[in-house]
Amino acid sequence: MSSSLSIRSVLVANRGEIALRVFRTAHRLGLRTVALYTDLDVAAPHVRAADVAVRVPNYLDIDAVVAAAVETGADVVHPGYGFLSERSAFAAALQEAGIALAGPSADVMELMGRKDAAREVAVAAGVPVVPSYSFDDDPETFAYPILVKAAAGGGGKGMRVVRSAGDFTEAVAAARRESAGAFGDDTLLLEKYVESGRHLEVQVMADTRGTALHLWERDCSTQRRHQKVLEEAPAPTIDDDLRHRLCSAAVDLTKQVGYVGAGTVEFLLDTATNEFYFLEMNTRLQVEHPVTESITGLDLVELQLLVADGQALPISQEQVRSDGHAIEARVYAEDAFGGFLPQAGTATVVRWPDRLARVDQALESGQVVSTSYDPMLGKVIVHGPDRETARQGLIAALDATAIFGLTTNTGFLRALLATDEFRDATIDTAWLDHHEVEAPDPAPARDIAAWHLATHRPVTGSAFDADGFRVAGDPAPVRVQLDEPVVVRPRLRQVDELTVRELADTDRDADGVVRVDVDLEGVGRTTAFLRPMRRGVEVTWRGQRFVFIPPDRAAGGAAAPSDGTVVAPMPGTVLDVRAAVGDDVSAGDVLGVMEAMKMELTLKAPHDGTVGSVTARVGNQVALGARLFEVTAHDTDSSEAS
């Protein structure tokens, strides 16, 4: 696909991997690129990748962003996703300044950005919608479960599933609070909740000449709490008739509203009835657009820029092909096996599987990941001739991903892809909310760490100096610690169980990371990455990061019991305090709520007892590890005696 653009300069009103993604296409088209940055992003990769960079107070400052576009002579602004991408006020401000937006008009954005108004458009276009309820009705009369969701936004914010009338009031209050904080609007909708559904969405593209195309569908059913985890195209469980009806409905809706640019029409498929319902329209490029690009061979950013330039789409519906299968995995800074808590810190060493997959990312070695922005670090995408080839390819790509110094969900993604349920495409939108994905077995990683410590000179100053291994004979046991201290006896002589071959020194990178090929009984040949630290070893195996450090000798290697102190699991803001000094609480009772990295975290009592102190205050900014509550355990002996 070739193009001849009249525009010469594009400003990307975004950061991170999506800014880099847009810049790649812009540079290929010979366009001058303009980046925005805040004080936190002065040295960010997207800033270095642009021809020009302009500082703004924050990425949500409409006046500052428009002023930057005017100052740099940008012909078009690409909003990416998130931030201002679906703010109609931003689209209107650009129009007033005479600058094109790679997106729809302000009026259309306002209309389709609201779930309540978009629902009315869908009805007018003859597109089926989910049955709804009114706040004027008695909650006791609703057919539960129902879904409470924000009318003004998306991304899972302001959504709650309500299963009984008794839970209705609290769920609505929480959804209103979250919606107001995320979108500045607490308007909610009440709809039937489809218990077993698949999330299907259709990529559409429309120009100013009246042409509207679909670029086939995607399946985003693998999600957790309405946040997508894995996405794929085409949808693996629908037949050609349903595919045709789904894509036709999306195009009808697009034409009904007079849409221009790239958009996504989202549907919910009720697997019990095989009926689909309109959910919402995203008036921007989606995070998961690479899977559509993979099967169609189209560059969606290029099409956006063509349309923003006033040109006609250069393809017809008949020319939009669908070849093979593509799957995308979203890599987040979160502890997926520890409650999905957001993580922050320095990614000391980063290795992406660039030779095995398309990787859209903006994370590099030495980069600090803060709590100020969305925790998504990048996306790994694999395309194959069929779904199983793509699935196996993505597993291999995640095996080859190594992020040190920072906990990510890479191991979780790898484990999820390897489940029978994902292999058989039986995961629906609620599956991850009711099933646990088994964490990778840490034993191989322990053995790899033990092998390294037994066969290599300890790192200078390492606490392993006095606990070294004897290379000859039976190796001495050594204490290493993952979540709690354990004793490991490496099986170095039992080559049928563990054979480790370190690659040549040329396979060590400048940061000292060593790739090791491992043959494990019952597992087969696999690859791990090892990085020595001052006080131990980091190992990434099957995408999961394991940290092995010696236990505190003074403590005898014993795990410290909980003292009843509840600390902040992340830096963030206290939203709610529900406990007071002297309150009697039970294990699991909610003491307070805080927000970190756009996510609400509940702070719960660690055991039965009495609240002894409360330092949490609503609105306070708290640091990681800050003591917020203390719960003194009840004296069980005296209570039993009485």
XYZ file of C-alpha atoms in Angstrom:
642
model
C 0.000 0.000 0.000
C 1.517 3.290 -1.086
C 0.390 6.803 -0.307
C 1.090 10.409 -1.192
C 0.423 12.642 1.771
C 0.045 16.407 1.803
C 0.701 16.479 5.540
C 4.359 16.794 6.522
C 4.437 16.693 10.319
C 2.680 14.561 12.957
C 2.585 15.128 16.709
C 1.829 12.137 18.907
C -0.107 13.194 21.993
C 0.968 10.152 23.960
C 3.964 8.296 25.363
C 5.517 4.853 25.593
C 5.017 2.046 23.138
C 2.103 3.585 21.226
C 4.105 6.752 20.553
C 6.952 4.639 19.198
C 4.469 2.616 17.141
C 3.087 5.739 15.446
C 6.571 7.143 14.894
C 7.605 3.969 13.027
C 4.919 4.488 10.408
C 5.432 8.253 10.296
C 9.147 7.851 9.655
C 8.487 5.279 6.933
C 6.175 7.792 5.263
C 8.820 10.500 5.508
C 6.936 12.615 8.042
C 8.536 14.855 10.642
C 7.686 13.590 14.133
C 6.947 15.541 17.308
C 6.932 13.982 20.778
C 5.526 15.268 24.045
C 7.120 14.588 27.390
C 6.665 15.402 31.068
C 9.358 15.798 33.696
C 9.157 12.059 34.395
C 9.724 11.240 30.717
C 12.667 13.486 29.865
C 14.845 10.509 28.908
C 12.074 8.183 27.711
C 12.578 6.172 24.482
C 9.724 7.918 22.632
C 11.383 11.295 23.235
C 14.651 10.136 21.677
C 12.817 8.594 18.719
C 11.167 11.860 17.623
C 12.608 14.635 15.486
C 11.307 17.267 17.910
C 10.200 17.008 21.554
C 8.138 19.466 23.593
C 7.639 19.480 27.356
C 4.078 19.622 28.706
C 2.932 19.716 32.353
C 1.027 16.463 31.783
C -0.429 14.475 28.921
C -3.988 15.479 29.814
C -3.406 19.230 29.515
C -5.426 20.084 26.381
C -4.219 23.687 26.170
C -0.563 22.665 26.480
C -0.861 19.857 23.912
C -2.637 22.051 21.353
C -0.092 24.832 21.944
C 2.728 22.338 21.306
C 1.105 21.291 18.034
C 0.781 24.921 16.930
C 4.310 25.812 18.050
C 5.911 22.908 16.153
C 3.816 23.323 13.018
C 2.212 19.889 13.247
C -0.299 19.167 10.477
C -1.954 16.293 12.307
C -2.116 14.994 15.876
C -2.274 11.272 16.572
C -3.717 10.675 20.065
C -2.798 7.004 20.451
C -4.973 5.437 23.146
C -5.671 6.563 26.686
C -5.023 10.137 27.821
C -6.837 12.505 25.393
C -7.636 9.961 22.684
C -11.386 9.963 23.380
C -11.824 13.472 24.767
C -14.194 15.422 22.524
C -12.955 18.698 24.038
C -9.492 17.879 22.703
C -10.827 17.146 19.217
C -12.748 20.435 19.282
C -9.692 22.406 20.413
C -7.585 20.981 17.584
C -10.292 21.794 15.060
C -10.445 25.368 16.314
C -6.645 25.601 15.952
C -6.839 24.326 12.374
C -4.989 21.080 13.091
C -6.239 17.698 11.876
C -6.863 14.850 14.314
C -6.219 11.234 13.389
C -9.668 10.363 14.662
C -13.361 11.236 14.395
C -14.960 14.640 14.869
C -15.630 16.041 18.334
C -19.385 15.540 17.907
C -19.053 11.887 16.943
C -16.486 11.286 19.675
C -18.813 12.807 22.262
C -21.762 10.757 21.024
C -20.012 7.386 20.790
C -17.808 7.981 23.823
C -20.860 7.747 26.030
C -22.253 4.251 26.396
C -25.787 5.541 26.905
C -25.797 7.677 23.734
C -23.965 5.009 21.730
C -26.616 2.512 22.735
C -29.265 4.726 21.147
C -27.239 4.940 17.927
C -26.983 1.153 17.850
C -30.735 0.799 18.222
C -31.266 3.260 15.343
C -28.848 1.222 13.192
C -30.711 -1.998 13.932
C -27.845 -3.436 15.970
C -28.927 -5.601 18.952
C -28.192 -4.193 22.430
C -27.995 -5.753 25.887
C -31.261 -5.611 27.891
C -31.102 -2.792 30.444
C -32.611 -1.605 33.724
C -33.479 1.781 35.188
C -32.321 3.324 38.455
C -35.950 4.306 38.978
C -36.863 0.641 39.400
C -36.660 -1.286 42.646
C -33.366 -3.261 42.779
C -35.316 -6.116 44.322
C -37.065 -6.580 40.965
C -33.900 -6.945 38.869
C -32.986 -10.325 37.366
C -29.488 -10.815 38.783
C -26.661 -10.852 37.955
C -26.527 -7.356 36.471
C -23.644 -5.184 35.330
C -23.161 -1.656 36.651
C -20.929 0.310 34.287
C -19.760 3.855 33.659
C -21.547 5.622 30.817
C -18.644 7.973 30.113
C -15.660 5.655 29.684
C -14.241 2.205 29.205
C -11.255 0.007 30.002
C -13.112 -1.735 32.820
C -13.180 1.416 34.972
C -16.424 2.006 36.854
C -17.674 -1.554 36.304
C -19.129 -3.886 38.918
C -20.972 -7.195 38.635
C -23.853 -7.306 41.124
C -25.279 -10.695 42.059
C -27.916 -9.742 44.617
C -30.047 -6.792 45.705
C -28.110 -6.691 48.965
C -24.890 -5.856 47.103
C -26.464 -3.278 44.807
C -26.013 -0.085 46.843
C -22.328 -0.645 47.656
C -21.504 -1.693 44.073
C -23.151 1.420 42.651
C -21.297 3.662 45.116
C -17.937 2.094 44.215
C -18.642 2.327 40.476
C -19.683 5.981 40.786
C -16.548 6.838 42.735
C -14.288 5.078 40.249
C -16.104 6.536 37.239
C -15.924 10.064 38.615
C -12.224 9.704 39.303
C -11.396 8.195 35.919
C -13.717 10.174 33.632
C -14.994 13.148 35.644
C -18.526 11.779 35.220
C -20.336 9.389 37.557
C -23.266 8.520 35.250
C -23.898 4.769 35.258
C -25.805 2.187 33.216
C -27.493 -0.974 34.452
C -27.520 -3.938 32.078
C -28.071 -7.661 32.087
C -24.817 -9.440 32.875
C -24.099 -12.274 30.477
C -22.539 -14.915 32.701
C -20.906 -16.942 29.937
C -19.945 -14.679 27.068
C -17.218 -13.996 24.581
C -15.908 -10.506 23.915
C -15.815 -9.974 20.157
C -14.927 -6.714 18.458
C -14.768 -5.516 14.878
C -12.111 -3.153 13.560
C -13.661 -0.518 11.286
C -12.095 2.160 9.129
C -13.979 4.971 7.399
C -12.982 7.946 5.279
C -14.534 11.353 4.567
C -15.874 10.109 1.221
C -18.534 7.887 2.763
C -16.625 4.602 2.584
C -16.757 2.397 5.696
C -14.936 -0.939 5.864
C -14.538 -3.683 8.400
C -11.083 -5.200 8.857
C -12.486 -8.395 10.378
C -12.980 -9.243 14.012
C -10.902 -9.975 17.106
C -11.622 -12.129 20.142
C -10.676 -10.493 23.466
C -12.475 -12.913 25.788
C -9.369 -13.672 27.830
C -9.713 -10.824 30.270
C -9.659 -10.234 33.995
C -12.076 -7.838 35.651
C -12.902 -6.385 32.221
C -9.225 -5.767 31.436
C -7.984 -7.602 28.347
C -5.040 -9.968 28.784
C -4.730 -11.885 25.496
C -6.271 -10.893 22.167
C -6.459 -12.780 18.909
C -7.697 -12.563 15.339
C -9.711 -14.030 13.826
C -12.201 -15.131 16.505
C -11.633 -18.895 16.903
C -15.143 -20.016 17.892
C -17.540 -18.425 15.387
C -18.690 -19.616 11.965
C -18.788 -17.632 8.748
C -22.459 -16.739 9.108
C -21.991 -15.187 12.546
C -18.790 -13.483 11.362
C -20.697 -11.897 8.468
C -23.544 -10.699 10.706
C -21.126 -9.320 13.284
C -18.990 -7.397 10.773
C -22.053 -6.112 8.901
C -23.554 -4.784 12.136
C -20.306 -2.929 12.889
C -20.283 -1.291 9.454
C -23.987 -0.352 9.792
C -23.264 1.360 13.102
C -20.233 3.149 11.637
C -22.292 4.541 8.776
C -25.220 5.437 11.034
C -23.084 7.797 13.113
C -21.057 9.218 10.206
C -17.800 7.931 11.649
C -14.399 8.884 10.189
C -11.100 7.159 10.985
C -10.211 3.976 12.848
C -12.684 2.670 15.404
C -13.642 -0.531 17.140
C -17.184 -1.763 17.650
C -17.327 -4.107 20.621
C -19.878 -6.892 21.064
C -20.734 -9.493 23.678
C -21.586 -12.947 22.356
C -23.869 -14.951 24.644
C -22.482 -18.450 24.191
C -25.645 -19.959 25.625
C -27.844 -18.491 22.864
C -25.260 -17.552 20.187
C -26.786 -14.056 20.135
C -24.535 -11.004 20.126
C -25.125 -7.569 21.662
C -23.524 -4.175 21.096
C -21.379 -3.026 24.026
C -19.605 0.173 22.987
C -17.556 1.863 20.300
C -13.963 2.873 20.951
C -13.270 6.009 18.926
C -9.515 5.465 18.652
C -6.868 2.917 17.783
C -6.999 -0.112 20.073
C -4.133 -1.593 22.068
C -4.721 -4.868 20.214
C -4.581 -3.425 16.690
C -1.394 -5.426 15.829
C -3.322 -8.709 15.533
C -5.545 -7.121 12.886
C -2.496 -5.767 11.093
C -0.967 -9.258 11.190
C -3.856 -11.040 9.452
C -4.724 -8.256 6.986
C -1.248 -6.997 6.115
C -2.511 -3.426 6.555
C -0.868 -0.611 8.511
C -3.718 0.905 10.529
C -1.703 3.978 11.508
C -1.005 4.698 7.843
C -4.719 4.405 7.070
C -5.487 6.792 9.937
C -3.040 9.355 8.560
C -4.442 8.991 5.032
C -7.962 9.638 6.284
C -6.785 12.568 8.435
C -5.228 13.966 5.257
C -8.655 13.886 3.600
C -7.795 11.053 1.234
C -9.983 8.138 0.227
C -9.241 4.702 1.612
C -7.005 2.967 -0.951
C -8.692 -0.447 -0.619
C -12.147 -1.948 -1.067
C -13.946 -4.359 1.249
C -13.169 -7.232 -1.132
C -9.451 -6.470 -0.876
C -9.341 -6.812 2.916
C -7.847 -10.269 3.388
C -7.636 -12.455 6.463
C -4.615 -14.759 6.463
C -3.567 -17.048 9.286
C -3.950 -16.322 12.970
C -2.371 -13.810 15.365
C -2.277 -13.634 19.175
C -1.127 -10.733 21.353
C -0.025 -10.800 24.999
C 0.030 -7.629 27.115
C 3.043 -7.406 29.407
C 2.251 -5.461 32.585
C 4.244 -4.355 35.605
C 2.168 -6.394 38.032
C 2.528 -9.399 40.317
C 0.005 -11.718 38.685
C 0.644 -14.519 41.179
C 0.501 -12.135 44.129
C -2.947 -10.610 43.765
C -2.190 -8.721 40.539
C -0.750 -5.838 42.514
C 0.886 -3.160 40.336
C 4.664 -3.022 40.544
C 7.150 -0.181 40.271
C 10.906 0.108 40.275
C 13.866 -0.146 37.941
C 13.964 -2.700 35.150
C 17.680 -3.339 35.518
C 18.011 -5.537 32.425
C 15.422 -6.083 29.682
C 15.485 -8.663 26.909
C 12.596 -8.780 24.424
C 12.109 -11.684 21.950
C 12.496 -9.531 18.847
C 13.546 -12.415 16.588
C 10.567 -14.551 17.552
C 7.740 -12.029 17.572
C 6.600 -8.534 16.812
C 7.246 -6.565 19.977
C 5.655 -3.148 20.520
C 7.345 -1.780 23.642
C 9.113 1.168 25.195
C 10.931 -0.536 28.072
C 14.707 -0.713 28.073
C 17.427 -1.706 30.519
C 17.846 0.733 33.394
C 14.427 2.315 32.924
C 12.380 3.344 35.966
C 8.748 2.231 35.944
C 6.680 4.580 38.084
C 3.148 4.479 39.422
C 2.216 7.623 37.504
C 1.184 5.883 34.288
C -0.574 2.771 33.057
C 1.406 -0.363 34.029
C 1.485 -1.827 30.497
C 5.111 -2.184 29.430
C 4.701 -3.682 25.996
C 2.976 -6.205 23.760
C 4.282 -9.418 22.228
C 2.513 -10.526 19.046
C 2.947 -13.718 17.020
C 1.355 -14.519 13.663
C 1.174 -18.031 12.236
C -0.607 -19.996 9.533
C -3.056 -21.346 12.127
C -4.035 -20.715 15.755
C -1.995 -23.520 17.305
C 1.173 -22.451 15.507
C 0.631 -18.884 16.706
C -0.040 -20.089 20.274
C 3.116 -22.197 20.395
C 5.095 -19.358 18.846
C 3.901 -16.907 21.476
C 4.799 -19.358 24.254
C 8.313 -19.588 22.809
C 8.533 -15.801 22.560
C 7.558 -15.347 26.216
C 10.083 -18.020 27.201
C 12.689 -15.811 25.538
C 11.524 -12.666 27.379
C 13.624 -11.685 30.381
C 12.917 -8.626 32.530
C 15.145 -8.305 35.596
C 14.756 -6.016 38.586
C 10.995 -5.683 38.187
C 8.140 -8.139 38.598
C 5.927 -8.489 35.515
C 3.069 -10.741 34.416
C 5.135 -12.448 31.700
C 5.185 -15.795 33.509
C 1.428 -15.577 34.027
C 0.856 -14.924 30.322
C 3.027 -17.888 29.404
C 1.220 -20.171 31.837
C -2.182 -18.964 30.614
C -1.309 -19.637 26.976
C -0.238 -23.167 27.949
C -3.566 -24.068 29.595
C -5.872 -26.581 27.969
C -8.652 -24.018 28.176
C -6.855 -21.426 26.056
C -5.617 -24.103 23.676
C -9.205 -25.277 23.181
C -10.621 -21.695 23.042
C -13.077 -22.341 25.879
C -12.131 -19.294 27.985
C -14.980 -16.804 28.292
C -14.993 -13.295 29.757
C -15.553 -14.546 33.323
C -13.103 -17.455 33.310
C -10.120 -15.648 34.794
C -12.281 -14.195 37.554
C -13.171 -17.706 38.728
C -10.095 -19.774 37.902
C -6.492 -19.565 39.012
C -3.657 -20.067 36.574
C -1.009 -22.320 38.061
C 2.251 -20.521 38.742
C 5.439 -21.911 37.183
C 7.186 -24.512 39.308
C 10.101 -22.688 40.979
C 12.161 -25.887 41.374
C 13.968 -25.672 38.005
C 14.808 -22.022 38.640
C 16.145 -22.956 42.091
C 18.291 -25.667 40.549
C 19.647 -23.286 37.933
C 20.508 -20.750 40.648
C 22.113 -23.473 42.772
C 24.109 -24.735 39.777
C 25.419 -21.256 39.108
C 26.383 -20.666 42.726
C 28.057 -24.073 42.931
C 30.106 -23.763 39.765
C 30.951 -20.069 39.610
C 32.999 -17.810 41.810
C 30.552 -15.911 44.056
C 29.933 -12.296 43.309
C 32.250 -10.071 45.343
C 30.652 -9.277 48.650
C 27.935 -11.873 48.186
C 26.367 -13.300 51.301
C 26.894 -16.709 49.700
C 30.641 -16.462 50.327
C 30.444 -18.521 53.491
C 27.794 -20.890 52.161
C 29.622 -21.959 48.999
C 29.363 -25.331 47.265
C 31.915 -28.095 47.014
C 32.338 -28.758 43.295
C 33.576 -32.317 43.847
C 31.487 -34.922 45.614
C 28.012 -34.360 46.946
C 27.291 -30.616 46.910
C 26.513 -29.060 50.252
C 22.962 -27.800 50.731
C 22.481 -24.063 50.601
C 19.643 -21.938 51.837
C 17.970 -19.785 49.218
C 14.831 -17.760 49.537
C 11.933 -17.188 47.167
C 8.802 -16.216 49.075
C 10.012 -18.049 52.147
C 13.295 -19.751 53.028
C 13.721 -23.279 51.675
C 16.653 -25.682 51.616
C 17.723 -26.761 48.141
C 20.124 -29.572 47.297
C 21.193 -29.106 43.678
C 21.232 -32.276 41.593
C 24.355 -31.467 39.646
C 25.484 -35.076 39.179
C 22.067 -36.415 38.164
C 22.305 -35.439 34.536
C 19.121 -37.312 33.673
C 17.198 -34.814 35.792
C 19.108 -31.576 35.219
C 21.706 -30.767 32.613
C 22.777 -27.147 32.346
C 24.948 -25.942 29.517
C 26.162 -22.381 29.706
C 26.566 -20.803 26.303
C 29.737 -19.110 25.128
C 30.800 -15.828 26.653
C 29.606 -14.103 23.482
C 26.056 -14.857 24.644
C 26.564 -12.808 27.767
C 25.282 -9.299 27.299
C 26.946 -6.173 28.638
C 24.816 -6.407 31.779
C 26.124 -9.838 32.700
C 22.992 -11.813 31.831
C 23.760 -15.429 30.983
C 21.518 -17.560 28.820
C 21.441 -21.204 29.906
C 19.933 -24.109 27.996
C 18.339 -26.609 30.350
C 17.204 -30.209 29.851
C 14.709 -31.164 32.545
C 13.188 -34.584 33.038
C 9.488 -34.388 32.229
C 9.863 -30.881 30.845
C 12.290 -31.201 27.979
C 14.733 -28.647 26.648
C 14.113 -25.088 27.714
C 15.951 -21.804 28.083
C 16.450 -19.684 31.169
C 18.237 -16.405 31.837
C 20.377 -15.802 34.896
C 21.765 -12.585 36.326
C 24.109 -12.556 39.331
C 23.335 -9.939 41.969
C 25.370 -8.696 44.885
C 23.299 -10.752 47.297
C 22.169 -13.662 45.201
C 20.839 -14.538 41.772
C 17.874 -13.585 39.589
C 16.544 -16.252 37.233
C 13.831 -15.894 34.608
C 12.341 -19.182 33.489
C 9.195 -19.545 31.412
C 8.866 -15.788 31.605
C 8.686 -15.736 35.408
C 11.262 -13.830 37.447
C 12.619 -15.592 40.530
C 14.912 -13.919 43.052
C 17.120 -16.127 45.208
C 18.739 -14.498 48.241
C 20.117 -15.979 51.471
C 17.857 -15.771 54.499
C 18.737 -13.640 57.473
C 21.095 -15.843 59.517
C 20.087 -14.018 62.660
C 16.536 -15.141 62.099
C 17.640 -18.697 61.422
C 15.980 -18.649 58.030
C 12.503 -18.624 59.510
C 9.753 -16.618 57.908
C 8.639 -13.766 60.103
C 5.083 -14.177 61.367
C 2.559 -11.476 60.619
C 2.496 -8.874 63.400
C -0.873 -7.516 62.342
C 0.547 -4.495 60.542
C -1.178 -3.594 57.281
C 1.108 -1.646 54.967
C 0.673 0.054 51.596
C 1.468 -2.569 48.929
C 2.224 0.232 46.451
C 2.762 3.985 46.512
C -0.681 5.530 46.096
C -3.579 7.512 47.524
C -5.884 6.536 50.399
C -9.482 6.613 49.101
C -11.432 5.268 52.061
C -10.864 4.402 55.739
C -13.428 2.016 57.200
C -11.839 1.034 60.508
C -11.279 2.992 63.693
C -9.134 2.333 66.734
C -10.893 -0.138 69.030
C -12.951 -1.824 66.307
C -13.181 -5.607 66.474
C -12.471 -7.104 63.048
C -12.288 -10.541 61.483
C -9.654 -11.821 59.097
C -10.393 -10.464 55.632
C -12.495 -7.500 56.774
C -11.847 -4.404 54.654
C -10.027 -1.769 56.703
C -9.568 0.739 53.899
C -9.193 1.306 50.181
C -6.332 2.923 48.288
C -5.626 3.675 44.640
C -2.372 2.885 42.883
C -1.642 2.932 39.149
C -5.329 3.440 38.276
C -6.331 0.415 40.352
C -8.303 0.224 43.614
C -6.647 -1.949 46.273
C -8.509 -3.154 49.354
C -6.594 -3.280 52.625
C -7.800 -6.208 54.715
C -7.349 -7.386 58.288
C -4.673 -10.118 58.390
C -6.403 -11.941 61.249
C -9.155 -11.648 63.854
C -8.447 -8.946 66.385
C -8.848 -5.368 67.524
C -7.693 -2.353 65.545
C -4.871 -0.870 67.585
C -3.869 2.076 65.424
C -4.947 3.823 62.229
C -2.541 6.146 60.434
C -4.357 6.094 57.075
C -6.172 9.317 56.186
C -8.436 9.818 53.183
C -6.612 11.753 50.485
C -3.137 11.090 51.870
C -0.354 10.090 49.479
C 1.401 7.084 51.009
C 4.707 5.433 50.173
C 5.339 1.766 49.500
C 5.418 -0.055 52.835
C 3.823 2.776 54.819
C 2.094 1.463 57.963
C -1.626 2.204 57.649
C -3.351 -0.070 60.205
C -2.380 -2.372 63.042
C -4.573 -5.236 64.226
C -3.842 -6.876 67.581
C -4.793 -10.540 67.543
C -7.364 -11.782 70.015
C -6.017 -13.865 72.876
C -7.336 -17.247 71.749
C -6.058 -19.075 74.838
C -7.974 -16.870 77.257
C -11.106 -16.903 75.124
C -11.085 -20.696 74.973
C -10.483 -20.928 78.724
C -13.455 -18.752 79.459
